[in-house]
Coordinates of C-alpha atoms in Angstrom, one line a residue:
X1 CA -75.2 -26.0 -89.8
X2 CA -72.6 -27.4 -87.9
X3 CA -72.1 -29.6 -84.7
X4 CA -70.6 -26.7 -83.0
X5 CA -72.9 -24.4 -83.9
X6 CA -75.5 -27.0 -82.7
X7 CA -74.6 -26.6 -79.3
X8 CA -76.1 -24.7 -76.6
X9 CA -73.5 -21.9 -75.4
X10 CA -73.3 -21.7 -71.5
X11 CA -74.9 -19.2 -70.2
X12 CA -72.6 -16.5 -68.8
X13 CA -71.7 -16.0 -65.4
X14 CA -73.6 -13.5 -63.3
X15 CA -71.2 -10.5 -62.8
X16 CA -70.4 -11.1 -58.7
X17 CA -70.2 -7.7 -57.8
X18 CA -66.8 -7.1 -55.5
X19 CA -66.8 -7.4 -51.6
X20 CA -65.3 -4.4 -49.7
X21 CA -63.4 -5.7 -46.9
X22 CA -63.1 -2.8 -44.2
X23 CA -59.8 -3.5 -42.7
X24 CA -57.9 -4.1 -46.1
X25 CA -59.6 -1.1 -47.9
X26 CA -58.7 0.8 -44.6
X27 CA -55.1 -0.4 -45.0
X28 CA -55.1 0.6 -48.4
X29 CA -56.2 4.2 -48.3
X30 CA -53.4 5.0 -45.4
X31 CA -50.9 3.7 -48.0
X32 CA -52.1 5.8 -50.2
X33 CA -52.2 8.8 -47.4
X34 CA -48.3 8.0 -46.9
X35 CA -47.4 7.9 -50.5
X36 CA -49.3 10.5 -52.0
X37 CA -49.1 13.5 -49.0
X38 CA -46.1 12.5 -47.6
X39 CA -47.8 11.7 -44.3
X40 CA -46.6 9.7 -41.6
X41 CA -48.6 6.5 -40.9
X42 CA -48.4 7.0 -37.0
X43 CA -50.7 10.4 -37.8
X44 CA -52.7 8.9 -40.3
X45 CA -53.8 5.8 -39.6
X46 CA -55.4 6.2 -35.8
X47 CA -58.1 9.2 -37.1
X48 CA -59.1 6.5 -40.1
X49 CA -59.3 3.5 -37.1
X50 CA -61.2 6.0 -34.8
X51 CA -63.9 6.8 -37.8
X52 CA -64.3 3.1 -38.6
X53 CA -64.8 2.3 -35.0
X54 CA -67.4 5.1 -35.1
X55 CA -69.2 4.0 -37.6
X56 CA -68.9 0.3 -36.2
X57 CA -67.5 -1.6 -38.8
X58 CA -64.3 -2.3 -36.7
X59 CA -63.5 -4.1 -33.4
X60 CA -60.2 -4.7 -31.7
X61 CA -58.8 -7.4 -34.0
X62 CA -60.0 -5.6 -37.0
X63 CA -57.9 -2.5 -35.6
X64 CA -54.9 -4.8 -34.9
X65 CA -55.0 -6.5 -38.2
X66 CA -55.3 -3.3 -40.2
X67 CA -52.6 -1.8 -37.8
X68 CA -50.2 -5.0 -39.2
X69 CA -51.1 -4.6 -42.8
X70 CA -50.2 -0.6 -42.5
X71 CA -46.7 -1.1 -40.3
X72 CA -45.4 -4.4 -41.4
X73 CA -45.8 -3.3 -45.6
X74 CA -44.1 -0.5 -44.7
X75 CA -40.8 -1.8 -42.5
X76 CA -40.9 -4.5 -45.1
X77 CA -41.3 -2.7 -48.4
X78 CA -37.6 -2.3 -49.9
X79 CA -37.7 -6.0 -49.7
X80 CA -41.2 -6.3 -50.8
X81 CA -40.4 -4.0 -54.2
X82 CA -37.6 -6.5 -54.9
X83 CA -39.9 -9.8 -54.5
X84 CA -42.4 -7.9 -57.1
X85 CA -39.9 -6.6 -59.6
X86 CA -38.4 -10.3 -60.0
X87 CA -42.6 -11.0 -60.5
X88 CA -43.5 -8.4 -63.3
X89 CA -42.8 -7.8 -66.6
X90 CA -41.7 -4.4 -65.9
X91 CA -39.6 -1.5 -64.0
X92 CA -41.7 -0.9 -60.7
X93 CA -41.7 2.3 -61.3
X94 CA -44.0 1.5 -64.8
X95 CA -46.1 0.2 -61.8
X96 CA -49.2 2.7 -61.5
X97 CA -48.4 3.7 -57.3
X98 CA -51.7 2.4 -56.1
X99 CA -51.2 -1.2 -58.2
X100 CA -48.1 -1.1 -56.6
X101 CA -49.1 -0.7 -52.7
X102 CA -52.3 -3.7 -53.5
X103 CA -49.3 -6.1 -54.5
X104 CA -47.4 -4.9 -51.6
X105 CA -49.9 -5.3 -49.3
X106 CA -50.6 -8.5 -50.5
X107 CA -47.0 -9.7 -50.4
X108 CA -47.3 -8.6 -46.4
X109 CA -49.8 -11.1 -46.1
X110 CA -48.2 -13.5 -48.3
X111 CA -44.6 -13.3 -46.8
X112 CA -45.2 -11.8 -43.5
X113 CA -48.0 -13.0 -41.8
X114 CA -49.4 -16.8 -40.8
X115 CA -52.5 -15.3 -43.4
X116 CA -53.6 -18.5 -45.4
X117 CA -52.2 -18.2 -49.1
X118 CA -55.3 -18.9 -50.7
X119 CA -56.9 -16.2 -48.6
X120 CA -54.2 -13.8 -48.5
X121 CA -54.3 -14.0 -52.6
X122 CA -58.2 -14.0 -52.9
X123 CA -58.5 -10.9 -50.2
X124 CA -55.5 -8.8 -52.3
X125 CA -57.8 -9.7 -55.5
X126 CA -60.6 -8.9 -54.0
X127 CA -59.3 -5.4 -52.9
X128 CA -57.7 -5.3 -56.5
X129 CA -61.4 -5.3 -57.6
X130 CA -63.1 -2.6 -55.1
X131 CA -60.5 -0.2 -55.3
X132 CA -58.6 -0.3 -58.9
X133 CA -61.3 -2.0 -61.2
X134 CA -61.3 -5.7 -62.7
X135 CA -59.2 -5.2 -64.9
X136 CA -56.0 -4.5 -62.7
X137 CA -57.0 -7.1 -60.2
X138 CA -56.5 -9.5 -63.0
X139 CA -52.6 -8.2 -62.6
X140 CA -52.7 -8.1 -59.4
X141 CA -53.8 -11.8 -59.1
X142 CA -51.3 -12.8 -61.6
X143 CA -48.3 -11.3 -59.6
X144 CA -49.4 -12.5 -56.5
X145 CA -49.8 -16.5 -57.6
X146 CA -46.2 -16.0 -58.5
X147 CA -45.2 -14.7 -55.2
X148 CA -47.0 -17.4 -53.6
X149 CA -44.4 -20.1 -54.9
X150 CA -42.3 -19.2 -52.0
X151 CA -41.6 -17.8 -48.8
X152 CA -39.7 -15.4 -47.4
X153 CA -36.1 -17.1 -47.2
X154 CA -37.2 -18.3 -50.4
X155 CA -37.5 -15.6 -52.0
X156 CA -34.4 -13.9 -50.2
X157 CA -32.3 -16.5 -51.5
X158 CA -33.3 -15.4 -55.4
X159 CA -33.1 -11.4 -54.7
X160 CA -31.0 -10.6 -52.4
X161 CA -27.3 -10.4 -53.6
X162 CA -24.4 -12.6 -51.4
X163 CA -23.6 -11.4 -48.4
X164 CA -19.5 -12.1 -49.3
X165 CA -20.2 -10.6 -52.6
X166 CA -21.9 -7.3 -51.2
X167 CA -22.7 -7.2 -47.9
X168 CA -24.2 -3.4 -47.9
X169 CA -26.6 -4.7 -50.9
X170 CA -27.4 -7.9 -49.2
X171 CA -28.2 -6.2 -45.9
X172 CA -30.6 -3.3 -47.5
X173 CA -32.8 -6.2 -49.2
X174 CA -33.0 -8.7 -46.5
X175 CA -33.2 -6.0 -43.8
X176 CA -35.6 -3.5 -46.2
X177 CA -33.6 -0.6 -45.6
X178 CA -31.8 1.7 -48.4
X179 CA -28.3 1.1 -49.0
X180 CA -27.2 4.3 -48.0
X181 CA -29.1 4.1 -44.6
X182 CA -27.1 0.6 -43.4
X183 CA -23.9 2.0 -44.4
X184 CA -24.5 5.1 -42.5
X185 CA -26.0 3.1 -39.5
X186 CA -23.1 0.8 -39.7
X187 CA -20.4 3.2 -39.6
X188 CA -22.1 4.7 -36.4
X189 CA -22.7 1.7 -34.8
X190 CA -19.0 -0.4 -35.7
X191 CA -18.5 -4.2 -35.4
X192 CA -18.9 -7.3 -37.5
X193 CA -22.2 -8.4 -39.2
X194 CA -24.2 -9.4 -36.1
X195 CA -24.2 -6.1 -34.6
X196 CA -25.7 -4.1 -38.0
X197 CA -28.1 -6.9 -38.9
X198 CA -29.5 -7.0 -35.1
X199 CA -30.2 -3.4 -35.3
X200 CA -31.8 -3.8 -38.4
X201 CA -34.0 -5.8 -37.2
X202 CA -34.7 -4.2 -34.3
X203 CA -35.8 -1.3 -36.7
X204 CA -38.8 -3.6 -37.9
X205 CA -40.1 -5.1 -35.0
X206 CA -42.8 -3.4 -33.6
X207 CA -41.9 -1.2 -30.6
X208 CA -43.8 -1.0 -27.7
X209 CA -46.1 1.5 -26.1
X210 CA -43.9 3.6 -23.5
X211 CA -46.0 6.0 -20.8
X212 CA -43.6 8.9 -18.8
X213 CA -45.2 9.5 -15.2
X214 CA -44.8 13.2 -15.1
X215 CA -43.4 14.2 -11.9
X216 CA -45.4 15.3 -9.3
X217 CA -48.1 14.6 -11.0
X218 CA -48.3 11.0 -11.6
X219 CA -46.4 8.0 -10.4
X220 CA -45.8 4.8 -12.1
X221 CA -47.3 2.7 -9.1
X222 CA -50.3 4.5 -10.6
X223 CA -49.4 3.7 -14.3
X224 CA -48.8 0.1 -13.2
X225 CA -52.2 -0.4 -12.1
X226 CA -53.4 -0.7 -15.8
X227 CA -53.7 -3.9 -18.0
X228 CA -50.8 -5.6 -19.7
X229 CA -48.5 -2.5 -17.9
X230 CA -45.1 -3.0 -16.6
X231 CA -41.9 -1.1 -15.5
X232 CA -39.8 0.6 -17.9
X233 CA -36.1 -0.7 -18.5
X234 CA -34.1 2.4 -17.5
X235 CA -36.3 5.1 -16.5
X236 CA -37.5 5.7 -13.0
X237 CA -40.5 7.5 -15.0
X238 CA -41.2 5.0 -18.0
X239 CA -43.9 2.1 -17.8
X240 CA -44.1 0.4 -20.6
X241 CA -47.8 -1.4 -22.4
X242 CA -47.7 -4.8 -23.7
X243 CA -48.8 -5.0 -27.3
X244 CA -52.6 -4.1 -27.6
X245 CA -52.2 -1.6 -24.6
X246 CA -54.2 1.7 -25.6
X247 CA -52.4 4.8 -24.3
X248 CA -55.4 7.0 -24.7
X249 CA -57.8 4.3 -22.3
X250 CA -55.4 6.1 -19.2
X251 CA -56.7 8.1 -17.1
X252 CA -53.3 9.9 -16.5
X253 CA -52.5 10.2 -20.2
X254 CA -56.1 11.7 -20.8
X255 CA -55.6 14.7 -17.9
X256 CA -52.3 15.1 -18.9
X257 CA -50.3 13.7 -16.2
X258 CA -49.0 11.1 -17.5
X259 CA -47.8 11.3 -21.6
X260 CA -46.2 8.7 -24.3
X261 CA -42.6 9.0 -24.5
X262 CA -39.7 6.9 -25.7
X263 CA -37.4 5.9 -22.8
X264 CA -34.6 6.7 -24.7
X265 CA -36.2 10.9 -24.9
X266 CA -36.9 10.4 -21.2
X267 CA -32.9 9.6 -20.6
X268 CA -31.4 12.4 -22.7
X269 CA -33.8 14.7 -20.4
X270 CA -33.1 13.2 -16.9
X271 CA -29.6 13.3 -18.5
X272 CA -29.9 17.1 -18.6
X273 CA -31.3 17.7 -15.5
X274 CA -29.1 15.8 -13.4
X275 CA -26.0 16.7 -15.0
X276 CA -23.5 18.8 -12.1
X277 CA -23.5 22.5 -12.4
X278 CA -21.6 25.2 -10.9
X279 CA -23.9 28.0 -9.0
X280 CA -27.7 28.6 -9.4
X281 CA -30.0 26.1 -11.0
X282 CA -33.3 28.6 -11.4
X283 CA -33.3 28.7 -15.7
X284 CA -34.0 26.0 -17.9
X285 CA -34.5 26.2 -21.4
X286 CA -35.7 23.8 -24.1
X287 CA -34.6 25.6 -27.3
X288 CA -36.7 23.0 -29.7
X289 CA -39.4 22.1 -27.4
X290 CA -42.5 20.7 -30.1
X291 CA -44.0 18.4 -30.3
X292 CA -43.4 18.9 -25.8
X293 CA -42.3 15.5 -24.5
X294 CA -39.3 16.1 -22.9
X295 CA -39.9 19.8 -22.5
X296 CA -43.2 18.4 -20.1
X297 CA -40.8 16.1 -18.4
X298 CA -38.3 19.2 -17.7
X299 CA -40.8 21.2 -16.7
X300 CA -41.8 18.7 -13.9
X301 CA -38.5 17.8 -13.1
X302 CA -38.0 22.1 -12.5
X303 CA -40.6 22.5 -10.7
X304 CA -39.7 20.1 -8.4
X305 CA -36.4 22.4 -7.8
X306 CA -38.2 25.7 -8.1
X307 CA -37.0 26.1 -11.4
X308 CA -38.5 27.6 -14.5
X309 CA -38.8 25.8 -18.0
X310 CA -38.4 28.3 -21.2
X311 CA -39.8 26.2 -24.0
X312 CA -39.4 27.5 -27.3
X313 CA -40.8 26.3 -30.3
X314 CA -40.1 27.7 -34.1
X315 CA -43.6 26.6 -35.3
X316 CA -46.3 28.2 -34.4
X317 CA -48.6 25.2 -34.4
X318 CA -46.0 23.2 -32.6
X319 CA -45.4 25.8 -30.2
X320 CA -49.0 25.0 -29.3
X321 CA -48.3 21.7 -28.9
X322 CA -46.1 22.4 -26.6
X323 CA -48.2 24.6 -24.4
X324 CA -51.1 22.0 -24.6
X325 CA -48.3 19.2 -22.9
X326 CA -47.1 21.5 -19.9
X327 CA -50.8 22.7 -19.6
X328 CA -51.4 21.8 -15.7
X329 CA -47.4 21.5 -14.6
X330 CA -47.3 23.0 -11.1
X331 CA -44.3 24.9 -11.4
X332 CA -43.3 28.3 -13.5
X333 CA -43.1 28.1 -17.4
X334 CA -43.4 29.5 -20.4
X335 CA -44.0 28.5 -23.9
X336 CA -42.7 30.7 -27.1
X337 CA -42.4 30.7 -30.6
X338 CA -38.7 32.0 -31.6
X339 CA -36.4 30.5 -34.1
X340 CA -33.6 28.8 -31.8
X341 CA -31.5 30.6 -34.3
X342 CA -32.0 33.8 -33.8
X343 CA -33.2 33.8 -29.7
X344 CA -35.0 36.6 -28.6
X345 CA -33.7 36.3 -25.1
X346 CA -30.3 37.6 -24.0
X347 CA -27.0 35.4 -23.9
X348 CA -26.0 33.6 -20.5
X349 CA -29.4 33.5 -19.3
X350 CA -30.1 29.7 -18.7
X351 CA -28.3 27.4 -16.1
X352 CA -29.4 24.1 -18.1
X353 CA -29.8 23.9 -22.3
X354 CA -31.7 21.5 -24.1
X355 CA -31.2 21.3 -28.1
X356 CA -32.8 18.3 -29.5
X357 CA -32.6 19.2 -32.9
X358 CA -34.3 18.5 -36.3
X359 CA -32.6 16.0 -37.5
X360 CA -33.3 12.8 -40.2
X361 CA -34.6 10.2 -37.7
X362 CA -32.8 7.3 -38.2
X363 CA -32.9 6.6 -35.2
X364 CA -36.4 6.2 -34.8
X365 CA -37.6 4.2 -38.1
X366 CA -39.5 1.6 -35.8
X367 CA -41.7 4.4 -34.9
X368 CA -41.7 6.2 -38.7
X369 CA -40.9 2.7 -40.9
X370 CA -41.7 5.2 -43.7
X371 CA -39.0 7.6 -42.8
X372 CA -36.5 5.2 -44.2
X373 CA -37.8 5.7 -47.7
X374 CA -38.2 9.3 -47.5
X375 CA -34.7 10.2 -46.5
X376 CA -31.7 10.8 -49.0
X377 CA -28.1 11.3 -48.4
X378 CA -28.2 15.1 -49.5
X379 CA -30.5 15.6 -46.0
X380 CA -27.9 15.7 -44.0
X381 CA -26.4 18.8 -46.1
X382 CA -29.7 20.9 -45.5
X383 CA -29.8 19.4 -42.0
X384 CA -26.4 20.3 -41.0
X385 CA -26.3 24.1 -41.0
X386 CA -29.6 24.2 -38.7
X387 CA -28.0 21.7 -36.3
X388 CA -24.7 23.6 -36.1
X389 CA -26.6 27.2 -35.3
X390 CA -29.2 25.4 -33.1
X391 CA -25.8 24.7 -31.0
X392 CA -24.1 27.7 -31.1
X393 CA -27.0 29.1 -29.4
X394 CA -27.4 26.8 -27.5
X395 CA -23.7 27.4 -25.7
X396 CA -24.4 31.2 -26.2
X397 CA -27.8 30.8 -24.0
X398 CA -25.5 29.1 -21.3
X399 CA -24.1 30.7 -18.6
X400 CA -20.6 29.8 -17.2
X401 CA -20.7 26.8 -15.5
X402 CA -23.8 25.8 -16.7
X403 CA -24.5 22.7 -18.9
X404 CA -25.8 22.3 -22.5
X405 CA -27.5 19.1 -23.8
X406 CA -27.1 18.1 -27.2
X407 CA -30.1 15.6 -29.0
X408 CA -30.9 14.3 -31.9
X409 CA -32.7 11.5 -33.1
X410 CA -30.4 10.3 -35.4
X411 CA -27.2 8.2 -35.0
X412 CA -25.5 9.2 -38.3
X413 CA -22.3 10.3 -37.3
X414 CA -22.8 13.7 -39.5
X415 CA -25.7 14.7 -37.2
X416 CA -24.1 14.0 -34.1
X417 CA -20.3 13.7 -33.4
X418 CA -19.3 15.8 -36.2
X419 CA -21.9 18.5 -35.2
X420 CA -20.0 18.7 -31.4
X421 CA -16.6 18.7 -32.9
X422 CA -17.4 21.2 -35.1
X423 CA -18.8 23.6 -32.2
X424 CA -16.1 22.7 -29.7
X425 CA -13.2 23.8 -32.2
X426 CA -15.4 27.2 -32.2
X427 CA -16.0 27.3 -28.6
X428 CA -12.9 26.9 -26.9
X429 CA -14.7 28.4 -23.7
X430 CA -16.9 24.7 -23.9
X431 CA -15.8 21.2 -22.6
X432 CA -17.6 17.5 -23.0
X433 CA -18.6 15.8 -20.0
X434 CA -19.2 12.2 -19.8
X435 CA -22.6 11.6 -19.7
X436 CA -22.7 8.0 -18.6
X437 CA -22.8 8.5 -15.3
X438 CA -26.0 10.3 -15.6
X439 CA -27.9 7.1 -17.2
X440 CA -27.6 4.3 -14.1
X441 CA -27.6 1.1 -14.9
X442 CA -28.2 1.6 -18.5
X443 CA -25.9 -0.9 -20.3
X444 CA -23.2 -0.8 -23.2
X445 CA -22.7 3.0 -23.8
X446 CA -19.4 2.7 -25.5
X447 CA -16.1 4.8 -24.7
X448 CA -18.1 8.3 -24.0
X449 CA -18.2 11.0 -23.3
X450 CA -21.2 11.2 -25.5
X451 CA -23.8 8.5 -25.6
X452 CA -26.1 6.8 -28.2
X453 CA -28.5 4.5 -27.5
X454 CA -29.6 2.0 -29.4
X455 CA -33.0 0.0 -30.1
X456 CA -30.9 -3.6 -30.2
X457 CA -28.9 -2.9 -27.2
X458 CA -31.0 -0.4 -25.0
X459 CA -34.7 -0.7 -26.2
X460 CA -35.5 2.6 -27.3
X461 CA -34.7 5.0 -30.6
X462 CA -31.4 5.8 -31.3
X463 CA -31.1 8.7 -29.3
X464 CA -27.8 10.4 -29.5
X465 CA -27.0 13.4 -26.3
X466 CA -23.7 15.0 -25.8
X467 CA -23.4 17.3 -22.8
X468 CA -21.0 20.0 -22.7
X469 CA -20.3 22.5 -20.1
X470 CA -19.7 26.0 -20.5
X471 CA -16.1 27.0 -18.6
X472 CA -15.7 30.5 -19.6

């Protein structure tokens, strides 16, 4: 017999079962939600936070944290995917999807967050373990131990390409946005570098909480009276929350009086409604009203005139929507669902038009991070034919001398300045009219007569509104 079979083997390790960690399994399964159903995180991720709170495995920084881990892997994950392909031994897209959104998730904590390494590493294994099995945690700790060697700039400095050498490349991976999407927003918005790459990052920071005060129904002295509130920037209806403010912990927002809406929707409808018109001012109509933010805002703002709101909605389920948000207004409305291009009222009936059309929304990717992903170029093709009918009903709704407002939340030049060029060279009877005026004190709105705002510049998603007049 020999020495070594002399010896006394160690005894093996007691299997340590794995220990789920709420928030980060929570994190994970609305990853999954996004990628596999195409969901949006901002409608998956508060019923999971709700159910957890329920069940009382979550307070207010467990919320928080998850609420990081969801938004920040998403803004960030075109520059994520290029920090774990240099990592792996393999295309990403060999990368089982759920593997994938672990190391991604781990990267967040590793690259964007003040999370310890070692415990950003062992809570990703950890995960790894409850959710994929021991095996693949192995992987996953292997890649992450490499993405630990450096930080972000670090690691920017070996995947990103030169800015002199590409500066479209360069901008997508530090910036996490497609390539496509920064040329496009960079065509729209013009300038040197330091214009493109502030908006870019303005579309990963995380944007704030904004509140509407319907009118006369709520005020914002009343919206000011909650925590960590404070005036909006360019609405006389917008308060804005700090970071942690809870939207659905006001009373106002609760009974309807008061709703979340991005200043930069509350502008484009004020815009409307304040625009000059020749004769009566009695018929409003929103032609693509769901989910109802601004068409709740117009409402108010009519009934404060004696004016009636139209609101139609192509989807039925939106529609309701809709009806749910003017539910309460004081003055005369009414909620349909009609497809905007085929109207079922008569032409010439409105004095004031709203089309905020369906669009790709760029301009709101702080809101929808995921959106950015999602999108391709050939979009705007299926887009474009919807946005061009929704107008030419829009100035066939009209009446002469009445005014038309024309939304989307995009900034891509195809959705917006092209569509009103088009329609103008078919509607000879239909002039621009600068809409600057109608948004006081707002800064930087370029050469008009059309506006787009901005997130860098104004605050708010990249709203875009032309308003155009019908003459004859």
């Amino acid at each position: 017999m020999s020495e070594q079979s002399r010896r006394p083997r160690k005894p093996a390790k007691p299997y340590r079962r794995p220990q789920k960690d709420p928030v980060r399994v929570l994190a994970f399964e609305a990853l999954r939600a996004v990628d596999e159903r195409d969901a949006y995180a901002n409608l998956v991720l508060p019923p999971l936070l709700r159910k957890a709170r329920e069940k009382g495995d979550f307070d207010a920084r467990d919320a928080a944290l998850a609420t990081e881990l969801v938004y920040g892997t998403l803004r960030r994950q075109g520059t994520y995917d290029a920090v774990i392909a240099a990592c792996v031994d393999r295309p990403l897209r060999e990368v089982d999807p759920p593997v994938l959104d672990v190391l991604s998730l781990g990267v967040h904590q590793l690259l964007g967050t003040r999370i310890p390494t070692h415990a950003a590493v062992s809570a990703s294994v950890e995960l790894a373990r409850v959710v994929l099995g021991d095996g693949r945690a192995k992987f996953v700790n292997a890649v992450l131990r490499k993405v630990a060697q450096a930080d972000l700039d670090g690691w920017l400095e070996k995947v990103a390409p030169p800015y002199d050498e590409d500066p479209e490349d360069h901008l997508a991976v530090v910036h996490s946005h497609p390539r496509w999407v920064v040329s496009a927003l960079w065509d729209s918005l013009g300038g040197g570098r330091a214009g493109i790459e502030d908006l870019l990052e303005a579309d990963n920071e995380r944007p704030e909480v904004t509140l509407v005060a319907r009118p006369g129904r709520a005020t914002t002295e009343e919206l000011l009276r909650e925590d960590a509130a404070v005036p909006g920037r360019w609405s006389p209806y917008a308060v804005r929350l700090a970071e942690g403010g809870e939207p659905g912990a006001v009373e106002a927002v609760r009974e309807g009086r008061a709703g979340v809406q991005d200043e930069g929707s509350q502008l484009v409808a004020l815009a409307l409604a304040n625009a000059p018109i020749d004769g009566p001012d009695e018929k409003w109509l929103d032609g693509c009203a769901g989910p109802g933010g601004k068409a709740a805002l117009l409402a108010a703002l009519a009934a404060e005139r004696g004016a009636a709101l139209l609101a139609s909605e192509k989807q039925p389920h939106r529609a309701g929507l809709v009806a749910k948000a003017l539910h309460g207004n004081p003055g005369p409305y009414q909620v349909i669902a009609a497809d905007g291009t085929r109207p079922p009222w008569r032409p010439g009936t409105f004095d004031r038009v709203l089309m905020d059309v369906p669009c790709t929304g760029l301009g709101a990717l702080r809101r929808r991070p995921e959106a950015r992903w999602r999108r391709r170029p050939e979009d705007l093709d299926n887009f474009a034919p919807l946005q061009r009918a929704l107008l030419r009903t829009a100035l066939d709704s009209v009446r002469v001398g009445g005014v038309v407002g024309y939304a989307t939340c995009s900034p891509h030049l195809a959705e917006t300045r092209a569509v009103v060029a088009d329609m103008l060279k078919q509607h000879p009877e239909a002039e621009l009219i600068d809409a600057r005026p109608l948004l006081p004190g707002v800064p930087a709105l370029g050469d008009g007569p059309d506006v787009q705002l901005w997130p860098h510049l104004h605050g708010t998603d990249a709203m875009y509104l032309a308003l155009i007049r019908r003459t004859a």
